[in-house]
Amino acid sequence: MEASSCLRYQVCGFGLSWIWLCLLLLHLLQNCSLVLSDSPYLVGMGSYDITGPAADVNMMGYANAEQVTSGIHFRLKSRAFIVAEPDDGKRVVFVNLDACMASQLVNIKVLERLKARYGDLYNENNVAISGIHTHAGPGGYLQYVVYIITSLGFVRQSFDVIVDGIEQSIVEAHNNLRPGKIYVNK
């Protein structure tokens, strides 16, 4: 008799836990307004190295001429995300850099390269380039005087690797476009 009541308790205990879990999930789903888009989008992602000079370049944004790079701790990346409508080709590109920021000159050069490669598909109206605002990467890639004082001028190697990396991450994202869905949660 004792064994059967113990077995009944374990089964009932599991059943109660299961019921509470289901009720919790039901509650969460009711309060989560998840929306699925009606039409699928094309979604692509790409990543490319933008580490730049590993030594003897002032680190971006510290305004301290003595703070220079002396090796690589982590590789820096450009990450591109493209969302496109399959029917009319409308699209948007968001690029996130492991860099302090982008600049007008960086944007112009990237857009020139994209125009040469894709025509008018990517332009100033649908490409956004943003930095994570790290000060742990090489500087000297901006055209603004106040930012290149501590790097003792424009550093072509820093600039070129960032522009190349942004372009290549967008190319990779473009080549990786696949049907996808967008979920919005609030």
Coordinates of N, CA and C in Angstrom, one line a residue, residues 3-95:
A3 N 3.9 1.6 -1.3 CA 4.5 1.7 -2.6 C 3.5 2.3 -3.6
S4 N 2.3 1.9 -3.6 CA 1.3 2.5 -4.5 C 1.0 4.0 -4.3
S5 N 1.0 4.3 -3.0 CA 0.7 5.8 -2.7 C 1.9 6.6 -3.1
C6 N 3.1 6.0 -2.9 CA 4.3 6.7 -3.3 C 4.4 6.9 -4.8
L7 N 4.0 5.9 -5.6 CA 3.9 6.0 -7.0 C 2.9 7.0 -7.5
R8 N 1.7 7.0 -6.8 CA 0.7 7.9 -7.1 C 1.2 9.3 -6.9
Y9 N 1.9 9.6 -5.8 CA 2.4 10.9 -5.5 C 3.4 11.4 -6.6
Q10 N 4.3 10.5 -7.0 CA 5.3 10.9 -8.1 C 4.6 11.2 -9.4
V11 N 3.6 10.4 -9.8 CA 2.9 10.7 -11.0 C 2.1 12.0 -10.9
C12 N 1.4 12.1 -9.8 CA 0.6 13.4 -9.5 C 1.6 14.6 -9.5
G13 N 2.7 14.4 -8.8 CA 3.7 15.5 -8.7 C 4.2 15.9 -10.0
F14 N 4.5 14.9 -10.9 CA 4.9 15.2 -12.3 C 3.8 15.9 -13.0
G15 N 2.6 15.4 -12.8 CA 1.5 16.0 -13.5 C 1.2 17.4 -13.1
L16 N 1.3 17.7 -11.8 CA 1.2 19.1 -11.4 C 2.3 20.0 -11.9
S17 N 3.5 19.5 -11.9 CA 4.6 20.3 -12.5 C 4.3 20.6 -14.0
W18 N 3.9 19.6 -14.7 CA 3.6 19.7 -16.1 C 2.5 20.7 -16.3
I19 N 1.4 20.7 -15.5 CA 0.3 21.6 -15.7 C 0.8 23.0 -15.4
W20 N 1.6 23.2 -14.3 CA 2.1 24.6 -14.0 C 3.0 25.1 -15.1
L21 N 3.8 24.2 -15.7 CA 4.7 24.7 -16.8 C 3.8 25.1 -18.0
C22 N 2.8 24.3 -18.3 CA 1.9 24.6 -19.5 C 1.2 25.9 -19.2
L23 N 0.7 26.1 -18.0 CA 0.0 27.4 -17.7 C 1.0 28.6 -17.8
L24 N 2.2 28.4 -17.3 CA 3.2 29.5 -17.4 C 3.5 29.8 -18.9
L25 N 3.7 28.8 -19.7 CA 4.0 29.0 -21.1 C 2.8 29.7 -21.8
L26 N 1.6 29.3 -21.5 CA 0.4 29.9 -22.1 C 0.3 31.3 -21.7
H27 N 0.6 31.6 -20.4 CA 0.5 33.0 -19.9 C 1.6 33.9 -20.7
L28 N 2.8 33.3 -20.9 CA 3.8 34.1 -21.6 C 3.4 34.3 -23.0
L29 N 2.9 33.3 -23.7 CA 2.5 33.5 -25.1 C 1.4 34.5 -25.2
Q30 N 0.5 34.5 -24.3 CA -0.6 35.5 -24.4 C -0.1 36.9 -24.2
N31 N 0.9 37.1 -23.4 CA 1.4 38.5 -23.1 C 2.5 38.9 -24.0
C32 N 2.9 38.0 -24.9 CA 4.0 38.3 -25.9 C 3.3 38.5 -27.2
S33 N 3.3 39.7 -27.7 CA 2.7 40.0 -29.0 C 3.7 39.7 -30.1
L34 N 3.9 38.5 -30.5 CA 4.8 38.1 -31.5 C 4.1 38.2 -32.8
V35 N 4.7 38.9 -33.8 CA 4.0 39.1 -35.1 C 4.9 38.5 -36.2
L36 N 4.4 37.7 -37.0 CA 5.1 37.1 -38.2 C 4.7 37.8 -39.4
S37 N 5.7 38.3 -40.2 CA 5.4 39.0 -41.4 C 4.7 38.0 -42.4
D38 N 3.8 38.6 -43.2 CA 3.0 37.8 -44.1 C 3.9 37.3 -45.3
S39 N 4.8 38.1 -45.7 CA 5.7 37.8 -46.8 C 7.1 37.5 -46.4
P40 N 7.7 36.5 -47.0 CA 9.1 36.3 -46.6 C 10.0 37.3 -47.1
Y41 N 11.1 37.6 -46.4 CA 12.1 38.5 -46.9 C 13.4 37.7 -47.2
L42 N 14.3 38.3 -47.9 CA 15.6 37.7 -48.1 C 16.5 38.4 -47.0
V43 N 17.2 37.5 -46.3 CA 18.1 38.0 -45.2 C 19.5 37.4 -45.5
G44 N 20.5 38.3 -45.3 CA 21.8 37.9 -45.5 C 22.7 38.5 -44.4
M45 N 23.8 37.8 -44.1 CA 24.7 38.2 -43.1 C 26.1 38.0 -43.6
G46 N 27.0 38.9 -43.3 CA 28.4 38.7 -43.7 C 29.4 39.3 -42.6
S47 N 30.6 38.8 -42.5 CA 31.5 39.2 -41.6 C 32.9 39.2 -42.2
Y48 N 33.7 40.3 -41.9 CA 35.0 40.4 -42.4 C 36.0 41.1 -41.5
D49 N 37.2 40.7 -41.5 CA 38.2 41.2 -40.6 C 38.6 42.7 -40.9
I50 N 38.6 43.5 -39.9 CA 39.0 44.9 -40.1 C 40.1 45.3 -39.0
T51 N 40.9 44.3 -38.5 CA 41.8 44.6 -37.4 C 42.8 45.7 -37.7
G52 N 43.3 45.7 -38.9 CA 44.3 46.8 -39.2 C 45.6 46.6 -38.6
P53 N 46.4 47.7 -38.6 CA 47.8 47.6 -38.1 C 47.9 47.1 -36.6
A54 N 48.7 46.1 -36.4 CA 48.8 45.5 -35.1 C 49.7 46.3 -34.1
A55 N 50.5 47.1 -34.6 CA 51.4 47.8 -33.7 C 51.8 49.2 -34.2
D56 N 52.1 50.1 -33.2 CA 52.7 51.4 -33.5 C 51.7 52.4 -34.1
V57 N 50.4 52.2 -33.9 CA 49.4 53.1 -34.4 C 48.6 53.5 -33.1
N58 N 48.3 54.8 -33.0 CA 47.5 55.3 -31.9 C 46.1 54.7 -31.9
M59 N 45.7 54.4 -30.7 CA 44.3 53.8 -30.5 C 43.3 54.9 -30.7
M60 N 42.3 54.6 -31.4 CA 41.2 55.5 -31.8 C 40.5 56.1 -30.6
G61 N 40.5 57.4 -30.4 CA 39.7 58.1 -29.5 C 40.2 58.4 -28.1
Y62 N 41.4 57.9 -27.8 CA 41.8 58.2 -26.4 C 42.5 59.5 -26.3
A63 N 42.8 60.2 -27.3 CA 43.4 61.5 -27.3 C 44.7 61.5 -26.4
N64 N 45.4 60.4 -26.5 CA 46.6 60.3 -25.8 C 47.7 59.7 -26.7
A65 N 48.6 60.5 -27.2 CA 49.6 60.1 -28.2 C 50.4 59.0 -27.7
E66 N 50.5 58.7 -26.4 CA 51.4 57.6 -25.9 C 50.6 56.3 -25.9
Q67 N 49.3 56.3 -26.2 CA 48.6 55.0 -26.2 C 48.5 54.5 -27.6
V68 N 49.4 53.6 -27.9 CA 49.5 53.0 -29.2 C 49.3 51.5 -29.1
T69 N 48.9 50.9 -30.3 CA 48.7 49.5 -30.3 C 50.1 48.8 -30.3
S70 N 50.1 47.6 -29.6 CA 51.3 46.8 -29.5 C 51.0 45.3 -29.6
G71 N 50.1 45.0 -30.5 CA 49.8 43.6 -30.7 C 48.3 43.4 -30.8
I72 N 47.9 42.2 -31.1 CA 46.4 41.9 -31.3 C 45.9 41.1 -30.1
H73 N 44.9 41.6 -29.4 CA 44.3 40.8 -28.4 C 43.1 40.0 -29.0
F74 N 42.2 40.7 -29.7 CA 41.1 40.2 -30.4 C 41.0 40.7 -31.8
R75 N 40.6 40.0 -32.8 CA 40.4 40.5 -34.1 C 39.2 41.4 -34.1
L76 N 39.2 42.4 -34.9 CA 38.1 43.3 -35.1 C 37.4 43.0 -36.3
K77 N 36.0 43.1 -36.3 CA 35.2 42.6 -37.4 C 34.3 43.7 -37.9
S78 N 33.9 43.6 -39.2 CA 32.8 44.3 -39.8 C 31.7 43.3 -40.0
R79 N 30.5 43.6 -39.5 CA 29.4 42.6 -39.6 C 28.3 43.3 -40.4
A80 N 27.9 42.7 -41.5 CA 26.8 43.3 -42.4 C 25.6 42.5 -42.3
F81 N 24.5 43.2 -42.3 CA 23.1 42.5 -42.3 C 22.3 43.2 -43.4
I82 N 21.7 42.3 -44.3 CA 20.9 42.8 -45.4 C 19.5 42.2 -45.2
V83 N 18.5 43.0 -45.4 CA 17.1 42.6 -45.5 C 16.6 43.1 -46.8
A84 N 16.1 42.2 -47.6 CA 15.6 42.6 -48.9 C 14.2 42.1 -49.2
E85 N 13.4 42.8 -49.9 CA 12.1 42.3 -50.4 C 12.4 41.6 -51.7
P86 N 11.9 40.4 -51.8 CA 12.2 39.6 -53.0 C 11.6 40.1 -54.3
D87 N 10.4 40.8 -54.2 CA 9.7 41.2 -55.4 C 10.3 42.3 -56.1
D88 N 10.5 43.4 -55.4 CA 10.9 44.7 -56.0 C 12.4 45.0 -55.7
G89 N 13.1 44.2 -55.0 CA 14.5 44.4 -54.7 C 14.8 45.5 -53.7
K90 N 13.8 46.1 -53.1 CA 14.1 47.1 -52.0 C 14.8 46.4 -50.9
R91 N 15.8 47.1 -50.4 CA 16.7 46.4 -49.4 C 17.3 47.5 -48.5
V92 N 17.8 47.0 -47.3 CA 18.5 47.9 -46.4 C 19.7 47.1 -45.9
V93 N 20.8 47.8 -45.7 CA 22.0 47.2 -45.2 C 22.4 47.9 -43.9
F94 N 22.7 47.1 -42.9 CA 23.2 47.7 -41.6 C 24.6 47.0 -41.4
V95 N 25.6 47.9 -41.2 CA 26.9 47.4 -40.9 C 27.3 47.8 -39.5

